[in-house]
Amino acid sequence: MENLEELKAEILNQINQANDLKQLDDIRVAATGKKGRLTEQMKSLGALPLEEKIALGKQLNVIKTEFEAAFEAQKKILEQKALNEKLATEKVDVTLPIRPEIQGRIHPVSKIFEEVAAIFGQMGFTVAEGPDIEDQFHNFNALNMPANHPARQMQDTFYLNNDPSKPFDMDTAYVARTQTSGIQIRTMEKQQPPIRIIAPGRTYRSDYDATHTPMFHQVEGLVIDKNITMAHLKGCLYDFVKAFFELDELPVRYRPSYFPFTEPSAEMDIGCLKTKTELKVGAGTDWLEILGCGMVHPNVLKAGGIDPNEYQGFAFGMGIDRLAMLKYGIPDLRTFFESDVRWLKHYGFTPLDFSSMTGGLSNNGGLAR
Ligand code: DAH
C-alpha cells in the first residue's frame, strides 16, 4: 500500500494547481479512473486481513469523497475562468461601424432594369426574355427588316457561324442580337393577345466610343389587344417617364420617325436643360431623345402569327445604359463595363434597396454614395 496521507496531499495539490478543464480531467482519471492510483489501492485491499481491510477501506472512501468534492470545486473555478476568457476575446464594441464593410453593390444598369420593371409591373406588364444569340428571322426578317436594311450590314452586326463544319454563310448565320425587338416575335409565337410585356436584355453592335459600347442594354415593350391606339402608347410612355425620373411634371413630345417594325413610328423626347457641364431633366427648353416607339406594323403581327385585322398594338424600345447615365449622372458609358470596384462603390446601390412604386424607385434609403 502507498502512504495514503501522502497520496491524498499529492493529488489534492494537483487538483488545486490544475489550469484548465482538460488537465483537471486527466488528474481525475489518473486518481479515481479504472486504473487510477486510488482505485489500485482499493483493489489491493482484498489481500489484507479483515480488520485492516475495514479500516483502510473506510479511509480510502473518505479520501475518494474528498477528491470528488475537490474536483467539483476546481471544475467550477476553471469553468468560470474559461467563460471569462471567452467573453474577453469575444467582446464587441457596438458603437463601431459594421465590419466587414458591405462590399457588394447593385450595378446601375441592374438598378435601372429593376426600376423599369417596377413601373411597368404596376401597369400590368410582365417580363419576357429571349436569347442573346438570335437567328436572323427573329432579329431582322420577322421585324419587317429586309435584307438590304442598313442595320443588317456587317459593320453594325456581329454575325456568328451557326455550323462550324461548313464555311461561313451570311444567309443562315446567327447574330448577336442587335436589338431586343426580336422578343416581340418570340412572345407572339408563344402567347395569344392580350399581350403586355417588357423585355430587358443585352444587345450587341460593333461600335465603341464614350456613348457606345459593343455590348449595351435595351428594354423592349409590347402591347397587343383589340382597339389599342396611339393614345394608349402616348399615355403609357408619358406615365413611364414621369415615374422613372421621379418627377410630377415632365415636358414630353413625340417626333415622327421611322422604324421598319412600326407604322406610324415616333421618337419620344423629354424636356431638359443642356449646358456644357450638366444635363438637367425636366427643366429648360432643350429636348433629349430617350426612346423609339410606334404602332406595331401589320407585317410584324403576321410574322408573329397574329391577325392584324383583329388586333393592333404598340411597341417601344429604349437604351438602358443611356437612361442610367442620365438619371445617375454618369459621364462615360465605357466605365460601366470596366469592373472597377471603386467605380461600382461610387455609382452602385446597396442590395437591400429594392425599387418599388410604393417604397420609392431610387430614393428609398438613398443612394449608396
Ligand atoms: N429596336 C430599336 C433600336 O434598337 C428600338 C425600337 C424602336 C424598338 C421602336 C421598338 C420600337 O419596339 O417600336 O433602335
CSV table of C-alpha atoms and ligand atoms in Angstrom, one decimal:
chain,number,residue,atom,x,y,z
A,1,MET,CA,0.0,0.0,0.0
A,2,GLU,CA,1.1,3.6,-0.7
A,3,ASN,CA,1.2,6.1,2.1
A,4,LEU,CA,-2.3,7.3,1.9
A,5,GLU,CA,-1.8,10.7,3.5
A,6,GLU,CA,1.0,11.5,1.0
A,7,LEU,CA,-1.1,10.2,-1.9
A,8,LYS,CA,-4.0,12.4,-0.7
A,9,ALA,CA,-1.9,15.5,-0.3
A,10,GLU,CA,-0.2,15.0,-3.6
A,11,ILE,CA,-3.5,14.6,-5.6
A,12,LEU,CA,-5.3,17.4,-3.8
A,13,ASN,CA,-2.4,19.6,-4.7
A,14,GLN,CA,-2.6,18.5,-8.3
A,15,ILE,CA,-6.3,19.3,-8.4
A,16,ASN,CA,-5.8,22.8,-7.0
A,17,GLN,CA,-3.0,23.5,-9.4
A,18,ALA,CA,-4.9,22.4,-12.5
A,19,ASN,CA,-5.0,25.2,-15.1
A,20,ASP,CA,-7.8,24.0,-17.4
A,21,LEU,CA,-10.6,21.5,-17.6
A,22,LYS,CA,-8.7,19.0,-19.7
A,23,GLN,CA,-5.9,18.9,-17.3
A,24,LEU,CA,-8.3,18.5,-14.4
A,25,ASP,CA,-10.0,15.6,-16.1
A,26,ASP,CA,-6.6,13.9,-16.7
A,27,ILE,CA,-5.9,14.2,-13.0
A,28,ARG,CA,-9.3,12.7,-12.1
A,29,VAL,CA,-8.7,9.7,-14.4
A,30,ALA,CA,-5.2,9.2,-13.0
A,31,ALA,CA,-6.6,9.2,-9.5
A,32,THR,CA,-10.0,7.6,-9.5
A,33,GLY,CA,-10.3,6.2,-13.0
A,34,LYS,CA,-10.3,2.4,-13.7
A,35,LYS,CA,-6.6,2.2,-13.4
A,36,GLY,CA,-6.2,5.3,-11.1
A,37,ARG,CA,-3.9,5.3,-8.2
A,38,LEU,CA,-6.7,5.4,-5.6
A,39,THR,CA,-8.6,2.7,-7.5
A,40,GLU,CA,-5.4,0.5,-7.4
A,41,GLN,CA,-5.3,0.9,-3.6
A,42,MET,CA,-8.9,-0.2,-3.3
A,43,LYS,CA,-8.2,-3.2,-5.4
A,44,SER,CA,-5.2,-4.2,-3.2
A,45,LEU,CA,-7.5,-4.3,-0.1
A,46,GLY,CA,-8.6,-7.8,-1.0
A,47,ALA,CA,-5.2,-9.3,0.1
A,48,LEU,CA,-5.3,-7.7,3.6
A,49,PRO,CA,-6.6,-9.2,6.8
A,50,LEU,CA,-10.2,-8.3,7.6
A,51,GLU,CA,-9.7,-5.6,10.2
A,52,GLU,CA,-7.1,-3.8,8.2
A,53,LYS,CA,-9.3,-4.1,5.2
A,54,ILE,CA,-12.2,-2.4,7.1
A,55,ALA,CA,-10.1,0.4,8.5
A,56,LEU,CA,-8.2,1.1,5.2
A,57,GLY,CA,-11.4,0.7,3.2
A,58,LYS,CA,-13.1,3.5,5.2
A,59,GLN,CA,-10.1,5.7,4.9
A,60,LEU,CA,-10.0,5.2,1.1
A,61,ASN,CA,-13.7,6.0,0.8
A,62,VAL,CA,-13.2,9.2,2.8
A,63,ILE,CA,-10.3,10.2,0.5
A,64,LYS,CA,-12.4,9.4,-2.6
A,65,THR,CA,-15.2,11.7,-1.4
A,66,GLU,CA,-12.7,14.4,-0.6
A,67,PHE,CA,-11.3,14.1,-4.1
A,68,GLU,CA,-14.7,14.3,-5.7
A,69,ALA,CA,-15.5,17.4,-3.7
A,70,ALA,CA,-12.2,19.0,-4.7
A,71,PHE,CA,-12.7,18.1,-8.4
A,72,GLU,CA,-16.1,19.7,-8.4
A,73,ALA,CA,-14.9,22.8,-6.7
A,74,GLN,CA,-11.9,23.2,-9.0
A,75,LYS,CA,-14.1,22.4,-12.0
A,76,LYS,CA,-16.4,25.3,-11.2
A,77,ILE,CA,-13.4,27.7,-10.9
A,78,LEU,CA,-12.0,26.6,-14.2
A,79,GLU,CA,-15.3,26.8,-16.0
A,80,GLN,CA,-15.8,30.3,-14.8
A,81,LYS,CA,-12.2,31.1,-15.9
A,82,ALA,CA,-12.8,29.6,-19.4
A,83,LEU,CA,-16.0,31.7,-19.7
A,84,ASN,CA,-14.3,34.9,-18.7
A,85,GLU,CA,-11.5,34.3,-21.2
A,86,LYS,CA,-14.1,33.6,-23.9
A,87,LEU,CA,-16.0,36.8,-23.1
A,88,ALA,CA,-12.8,38.8,-23.1
A,89,THR,CA,-11.9,37.7,-26.6
A,90,GLU,CA,-15.4,38.0,-28.0
A,91,LYS,CA,-16.0,41.4,-26.7
A,92,VAL,CA,-17.8,43.6,-29.2
A,93,ASP,CA,-17.8,47.4,-29.3
A,94,VAL,CA,-21.4,48.0,-30.5
A,95,THR,CA,-20.5,51.7,-31.2
A,96,LEU,CA,-18.1,50.7,-34.0
A,97,PRO,CA,-19.3,50.8,-37.7
A,98,ILE,CA,-20.2,47.4,-39.1
A,99,ARG,CA,-17.3,45.2,-40.2
A,100,PRO,CA,-16.5,43.9,-42.7
A,101,GLU,CA,-17.9,46.8,-44.6
A,102,ILE,CA,-20.5,45.6,-47.1
A,103,GLN,CA,-18.6,45.5,-50.5
A,104,GLY,CA,-21.3,44.3,-52.9
A,105,ARG,CA,-23.2,46.8,-54.9
A,106,ILE,CA,-26.0,46.6,-57.5
A,107,HIS,CA,-24.7,47.9,-60.8
A,108,PRO,CA,-26.6,51.0,-62.1
A,109,VAL,CA,-27.8,49.0,-65.2
A,110,SER,CA,-29.3,46.3,-63.0
A,111,LYS,CA,-30.9,49.1,-60.9
A,112,ILE,CA,-32.5,50.7,-63.9
A,113,PHE,CA,-33.8,47.3,-65.0
A,114,GLU,CA,-35.4,46.9,-61.6
A,115,GLU,CA,-36.9,50.4,-61.7
A,116,VAL,CA,-38.3,49.9,-65.2
A,117,ALA,CA,-39.8,46.5,-64.2
A,118,ALA,CA,-41.3,48.1,-61.1
A,119,ILE,CA,-43.0,50.8,-63.1
A,120,PHE,CA,-44.3,48.6,-65.9
A,121,GLY,CA,-45.1,45.8,-63.4
A,122,GLN,CA,-47.6,48.1,-61.7
A,123,MET,CA,-49.2,48.8,-65.1
A,124,GLY,CA,-49.8,45.1,-65.5
A,125,PHE,CA,-46.8,44.2,-67.7
A,126,THR,CA,-44.8,41.0,-67.2
A,127,VAL,CA,-41.1,40.5,-68.1
A,128,ALA,CA,-40.3,38.4,-71.1
A,129,GLU,CA,-36.9,37.1,-72.3
A,130,GLY,CA,-35.1,35.9,-75.4
A,131,PRO,CA,-31.7,34.6,-76.4
A,132,ASP,CA,-28.7,36.8,-76.8
A,133,ILE,CA,-27.6,34.7,-79.8
A,134,GLU,CA,-30.5,35.1,-82.2
A,135,ASP,CA,-31.4,33.9,-85.6
A,136,GLN,CA,-31.9,36.4,-88.4
A,137,PHE,CA,-35.6,35.6,-88.6
A,138,HIS,CA,-36.3,36.9,-85.1
A,139,ASN,CA,-33.7,39.7,-85.1
A,140,PHE,CA,-34.5,41.0,-88.6
A,141,ASN,CA,-36.8,39.4,-91.0
A,142,ALA,CA,-39.9,39.0,-88.8
A,143,LEU,CA,-39.4,42.6,-87.8
A,144,ASN,CA,-40.0,43.8,-91.3
A,145,MET,CA,-36.3,44.4,-91.9
A,146,PRO,CA,-35.5,43.4,-95.4
A,147,ALA,CA,-32.1,42.0,-96.3
A,148,ASN,CA,-30.8,45.4,-97.6
A,149,HIS,CA,-31.6,47.3,-94.5
A,150,PRO,CA,-28.6,49.4,-93.3
A,151,ALA,CA,-28.7,47.8,-89.8
A,152,ARG,CA,-28.0,44.5,-91.4
A,153,GLN,CA,-24.7,45.4,-92.8
A,154,MET,CA,-21.6,43.8,-91.4
A,155,GLN,CA,-20.2,46.9,-89.7
A,156,ASP,CA,-23.1,47.0,-87.2
A,157,THR,CA,-23.9,43.4,-86.6
A,158,PHE,CA,-21.9,40.6,-85.1
A,159,TYR,CA,-22.5,37.5,-87.2
A,160,LEU,CA,-21.8,34.1,-85.9
A,161,ASN,CA,-21.3,30.9,-87.9
A,162,ASN,CA,-24.0,28.6,-86.8
A,163,ASP,CA,-22.4,25.5,-88.3
A,164,PRO,CA,-18.6,25.2,-87.7
A,165,SER,CA,-18.4,22.2,-90.1
A,166,LYS,CA,-19.3,24.4,-93.0
A,167,PRO,CA,-17.9,27.7,-94.4
A,168,PHE,CA,-19.5,30.9,-93.1
A,169,ASP,CA,-22.8,31.5,-94.7
A,170,MET,CA,-24.2,35.0,-94.4
A,171,ASP,CA,-27.8,33.9,-95.1
A,172,THR,CA,-28.0,31.3,-92.3
A,173,ALA,CA,-25.6,32.8,-89.8
A,174,TYR,CA,-26.8,33.6,-86.3
A,175,VAL,CA,-26.3,37.1,-84.9
A,176,ALA,CA,-25.5,38.6,-81.5
A,177,ARG,CA,-28.9,40.3,-81.2
A,178,THR,CA,-28.7,43.9,-82.3
A,179,GLN,CA,-31.9,44.8,-80.5
A,180,THR,CA,-34.4,43.3,-78.0
A,181,SER,CA,-37.2,43.7,-80.6
A,182,GLY,CA,-36.9,40.0,-81.6
A,183,ILE,CA,-38.5,39.2,-78.2
A,184,GLN,CA,-41.7,40.8,-79.6
A,185,ILE,CA,-41.8,38.0,-82.2
A,186,ARG,CA,-40.9,35.3,-79.6
A,187,THR,CA,-43.6,36.5,-77.3
A,188,MET,CA,-46.3,36.4,-80.1
A,189,GLU,CA,-45.2,32.9,-81.1
A,190,LYS,CA,-45.8,31.7,-77.5
A,191,GLN,CA,-48.8,33.7,-76.5
A,192,GLN,CA,-52.1,35.0,-78.0
A,193,PRO,CA,-53.3,38.5,-77.2
A,194,PRO,CA,-53.9,40.3,-74.9
A,195,ILE,CA,-50.1,40.8,-74.6
A,196,ARG,CA,-48.4,43.3,-72.3
A,197,ILE,CA,-44.7,42.6,-71.8
A,198,ILE,CA,-41.4,44.4,-71.3
A,199,ALA,CA,-38.2,42.6,-72.3
A,200,PRO,CA,-34.9,43.8,-70.8
A,201,GLY,CA,-31.7,42.4,-72.2
A,202,ARG,CA,-28.2,42.7,-73.5
A,203,THR,CA,-27.7,43.8,-77.1
A,204,TYR,CA,-24.7,44.0,-79.4
A,205,ARG,CA,-23.4,46.2,-82.1
A,206,SER,CA,-19.9,46.9,-83.5
A,207,ASP,CA,-19.4,50.4,-82.1
A,208,TYR,CA,-17.1,51.9,-79.5
A,209,ASP,CA,-16.8,55.4,-78.0
A,210,ALA,CA,-17.8,57.4,-74.9
A,211,THR,CA,-21.5,56.8,-75.6
A,212,HIS,CA,-21.3,53.4,-77.5
A,213,THR,CA,-20.1,50.0,-76.4
A,214,PRO,CA,-20.2,46.8,-78.4
A,215,MET,CA,-22.5,45.3,-75.7
A,216,PHE,CA,-25.2,47.5,-74.3
A,217,HIS,CA,-28.7,47.1,-72.8
A,218,GLN,CA,-32.2,47.7,-74.0
A,219,VAL,CA,-35.7,47.3,-72.7
A,220,GLU,CA,-38.4,46.4,-75.3
A,221,GLY,CA,-42.1,46.9,-74.7
A,222,LEU,CA,-45.0,45.3,-76.5
A,223,VAL,CA,-48.8,45.7,-76.0
A,224,ILE,CA,-51.3,43.9,-78.2
A,225,ASP,CA,-55.0,43.8,-77.8
A,226,LYS,CA,-58.2,44.8,-79.7
A,227,ASN,CA,-58.6,48.5,-80.1
A,228,ILE,CA,-55.2,49.6,-79.0
A,229,THR,CA,-54.4,53.1,-80.3
A,230,MET,CA,-51.6,55.6,-80.4
A,231,ALA,CA,-53.3,57.3,-77.5
A,232,HIS,CA,-52.5,54.3,-75.3
A,233,LEU,CA,-48.9,54.4,-76.4
A,234,LYS,CA,-48.6,58.1,-75.5
A,235,GLY,CA,-50.3,57.8,-72.2
A,236,CYS,CA,-48.4,54.7,-71.2
A,237,LEU,CA,-45.0,56.2,-72.0
A,238,TYR,CA,-45.8,59.5,-70.5
A,239,ASP,CA,-46.7,57.8,-67.2
A,240,PHE,CA,-43.5,55.8,-67.5
A,241,VAL,CA,-41.1,58.7,-67.9
A,242,LYS,CA,-42.6,60.7,-65.1
A,243,ALA,CA,-42.4,57.7,-62.8
A,244,PHE,CA,-38.9,56.9,-64.0
A,245,PHE,CA,-37.4,60.4,-63.5
A,246,GLU,CA,-39.4,60.7,-60.3
A,247,LEU,CA,-41.0,64.0,-61.4
A,248,ASP,CA,-44.6,65.0,-61.1
A,249,GLU,CA,-44.4,67.0,-64.3
A,250,LEU,CA,-42.1,66.5,-67.3
A,251,PRO,CA,-42.5,68.0,-70.7
A,252,VAL,CA,-42.5,65.4,-73.5
A,253,ARG,CA,-43.0,65.4,-77.2
A,254,TYR,CA,-43.4,62.6,-79.8
A,255,ARG,CA,-41.5,63.3,-83.0
A,256,PRO,CA,-42.3,61.4,-86.2
A,257,SER,CA,-39.7,58.9,-87.1
A,258,TYR,CA,-39.1,55.6,-88.9
A,259,PHE,CA,-38.6,52.1,-87.8
A,260,PRO,CA,-39.3,49.2,-90.1
A,261,PHE,CA,-41.3,47.3,-87.5
A,262,THR,CA,-43.8,50.1,-86.6
A,263,GLU,CA,-46.2,52.3,-88.6
A,264,PRO,CA,-46.5,55.1,-87.7
A,265,SER,CA,-43.3,55.4,-85.8
A,266,ALA,CA,-42.1,58.1,-83.4
A,267,GLU,CA,-39.3,59.0,-81.1
A,268,MET,CA,-40.1,60.4,-77.6
A,269,ASP,CA,-38.2,63.4,-76.4
A,270,ILE,CA,-38.2,64.7,-72.8
A,271,GLY,CA,-37.7,68.4,-71.9
A,272,CYS,CA,-34.3,69.2,-70.4
A,273,LEU,CA,-31.7,71.8,-69.8
A,274,LYS,CA,-28.4,71.2,-71.6
A,275,THR,CA,-25.3,73.2,-70.6
A,276,LYS,CA,-21.7,72.4,-71.1
A,277,THR,CA,-21.4,70.9,-67.7
A,278,GLU,CA,-24.7,69.4,-66.9
A,279,LEU,CA,-27.9,67.9,-68.3
A,280,LYS,CA,-30.9,68.5,-66.2
A,281,VAL,CA,-34.1,66.6,-66.9
A,282,GLY,CA,-37.4,68.3,-66.6
A,283,ALA,CA,-36.3,71.9,-66.8
A,284,GLY,CA,-35.3,74.2,-69.6
A,285,THR,CA,-36.1,74.4,-73.3
A,286,ASP,CA,-33.9,71.6,-74.8
A,287,TRP,CA,-35.1,68.2,-75.9
A,288,LEU,CA,-33.5,64.8,-75.4
A,289,GLU,CA,-34.5,61.7,-77.3
A,290,ILE,CA,-35.0,58.8,-75.0
A,291,LEU,CA,-36.8,56.1,-76.9
A,292,GLY,CA,-38.3,54.8,-80.1
A,293,CYS,CA,-41.9,53.6,-80.4
A,294,GLY,CA,-44.8,53.1,-82.7
A,295,MET,CA,-47.8,51.1,-83.7
A,296,VAL,CA,-46.8,47.5,-84.5
A,297,HIS,CA,-46.5,47.0,-88.3
A,298,PRO,CA,-49.1,44.6,-89.7
A,299,ASN,CA,-46.3,42.5,-91.2
A,300,VAL,CA,-44.8,42.1,-87.8
A,301,LEU,CA,-48.1,40.9,-86.3
A,302,LYS,CA,-48.4,38.4,-89.2
A,303,ALA,CA,-44.9,37.2,-88.7
A,304,GLY,CA,-45.8,36.5,-85.1
A,305,GLY,CA,-48.9,34.6,-86.1
A,306,ILE,CA,-51.4,37.3,-85.0
A,307,ASP,CA,-54.2,38.5,-87.3
A,308,PRO,CA,-53.7,42.3,-87.9
A,309,ASN,CA,-57.3,42.7,-88.9
A,310,GLU,CA,-58.3,41.7,-85.4
A,311,TYR,CA,-55.5,43.1,-83.2
A,312,GLN,CA,-53.4,46.1,-83.0
A,313,GLY,CA,-50.6,47.1,-80.7
A,314,PHE,CA,-47.8,49.4,-79.8
A,315,ALA,CA,-44.2,48.8,-79.2
A,316,PHE,CA,-41.3,50.7,-77.8
A,317,GLY,CA,-37.6,50.2,-77.2
A,318,MET,CA,-35.1,52.2,-75.2
A,319,GLY,CA,-31.4,52.2,-74.4
A,320,ILE,CA,-31.0,51.4,-70.7
A,321,ASP,CA,-27.3,52.5,-70.4
A,322,ARG,CA,-28.2,56.0,-71.6
A,323,LEU,CA,-31.0,56.2,-69.1
A,324,ALA,CA,-28.6,55.2,-66.3
A,325,MET,CA,-26.1,57.8,-67.4
A,326,LEU,CA,-28.8,60.4,-67.5
A,327,LYS,CA,-30.5,59.5,-64.2
A,328,TYR,CA,-27.4,59.0,-62.2
A,329,GLY,CA,-25.1,61.5,-63.8
A,330,ILE,CA,-22.5,59.0,-65.1
A,331,PRO,CA,-20.4,60.7,-67.9
A,332,ASP,CA,-18.8,57.8,-69.7
A,333,LEU,CA,-20.5,54.7,-70.8
A,334,ARG,CA,-17.3,52.6,-71.2
A,335,THR,CA,-16.8,52.8,-67.4
A,336,PHE,CA,-20.0,50.7,-67.0
A,337,PHE,CA,-18.1,47.6,-68.2
A,338,GLU,CA,-14.6,48.1,-66.7
A,339,SER,CA,-15.5,46.1,-63.5
A,340,ASP,CA,-13.7,48.7,-61.4
A,341,VAL,CA,-14.8,48.1,-57.8
A,342,ARG,CA,-14.1,51.8,-56.9
A,343,TRP,CA,-16.5,52.9,-59.7
A,344,LEU,CA,-19.1,50.4,-58.5
A,345,LYS,CA,-18.8,51.6,-54.9
A,346,HIS,CA,-19.4,55.1,-56.1
A,347,TYR,CA,-22.2,54.6,-58.6
A,348,GLY,CA,-23.7,51.3,-57.3
A,349,PHE,CA,-26.6,50.7,-55.0
A,350,THR,CA,-26.9,48.8,-51.8
A,351,PRO,CA,-28.5,45.4,-52.4
A,352,LEU,CA,-31.3,45.9,-49.9
A,353,ASP,CA,-32.7,49.0,-51.6
A,354,PHE,CA,-35.5,47.4,-53.6
A,355,SER,CA,-37.1,49.5,-56.3
A,356,SER,CA,-40.8,49.7,-55.9
A,357,MET,CA,-43.5,52.2,-56.9
A,358,THR,CA,-44.8,52.4,-53.3
A,359,GLY,CA,-41.5,52.4,-51.5
A,360,GLY,CA,-39.7,54.6,-54.0
A,361,LEU,CA,-37.6,53.8,-57.0
A,362,SER,CA,-34.2,55.1,-56.2
A,363,ASN,CA,-34.7,57.2,-53.1
A,364,ASN,CA,-35.8,54.6,-50.5
A,365,GLY,CA,-32.9,54.6,-48.2
A,366,GLY,CA,-30.9,56.7,-50.6
A,367,LEU,CA,-28.1,56.0,-53.0
A,368,ALA,CA,-25.1,54.1,-51.8
A,369,ARG,CA,-23.0,57.1,-52.5
B,1,DAH,N1,-35.2,48.3,-81.8
B,1,DAH,C1,-35.0,49.8,-81.9
B,1,DAH,C2,-33.5,50.1,-81.8
B,1,DAH,O1,-32.7,49.2,-81.4
B,1,DAH,C3,-35.7,50.5,-80.9
B,1,DAH,C4,-37.2,50.5,-81.0
B,1,DAH,C5,-37.8,51.4,-81.8
B,1,DAH,C6,-38.0,49.4,-80.6
B,1,DAH,C7,-39.2,51.4,-82.0
B,1,DAH,C8,-39.3,49.4,-80.8
B,1,DAH,C9,-39.9,50.4,-81.5
B,1,DAH,O2,-40.1,48.4,-80.3
B,1,DAH,O3,-41.3,50.4,-81.7
B,1,DAH,O4,-33.1,51.1,-82.2
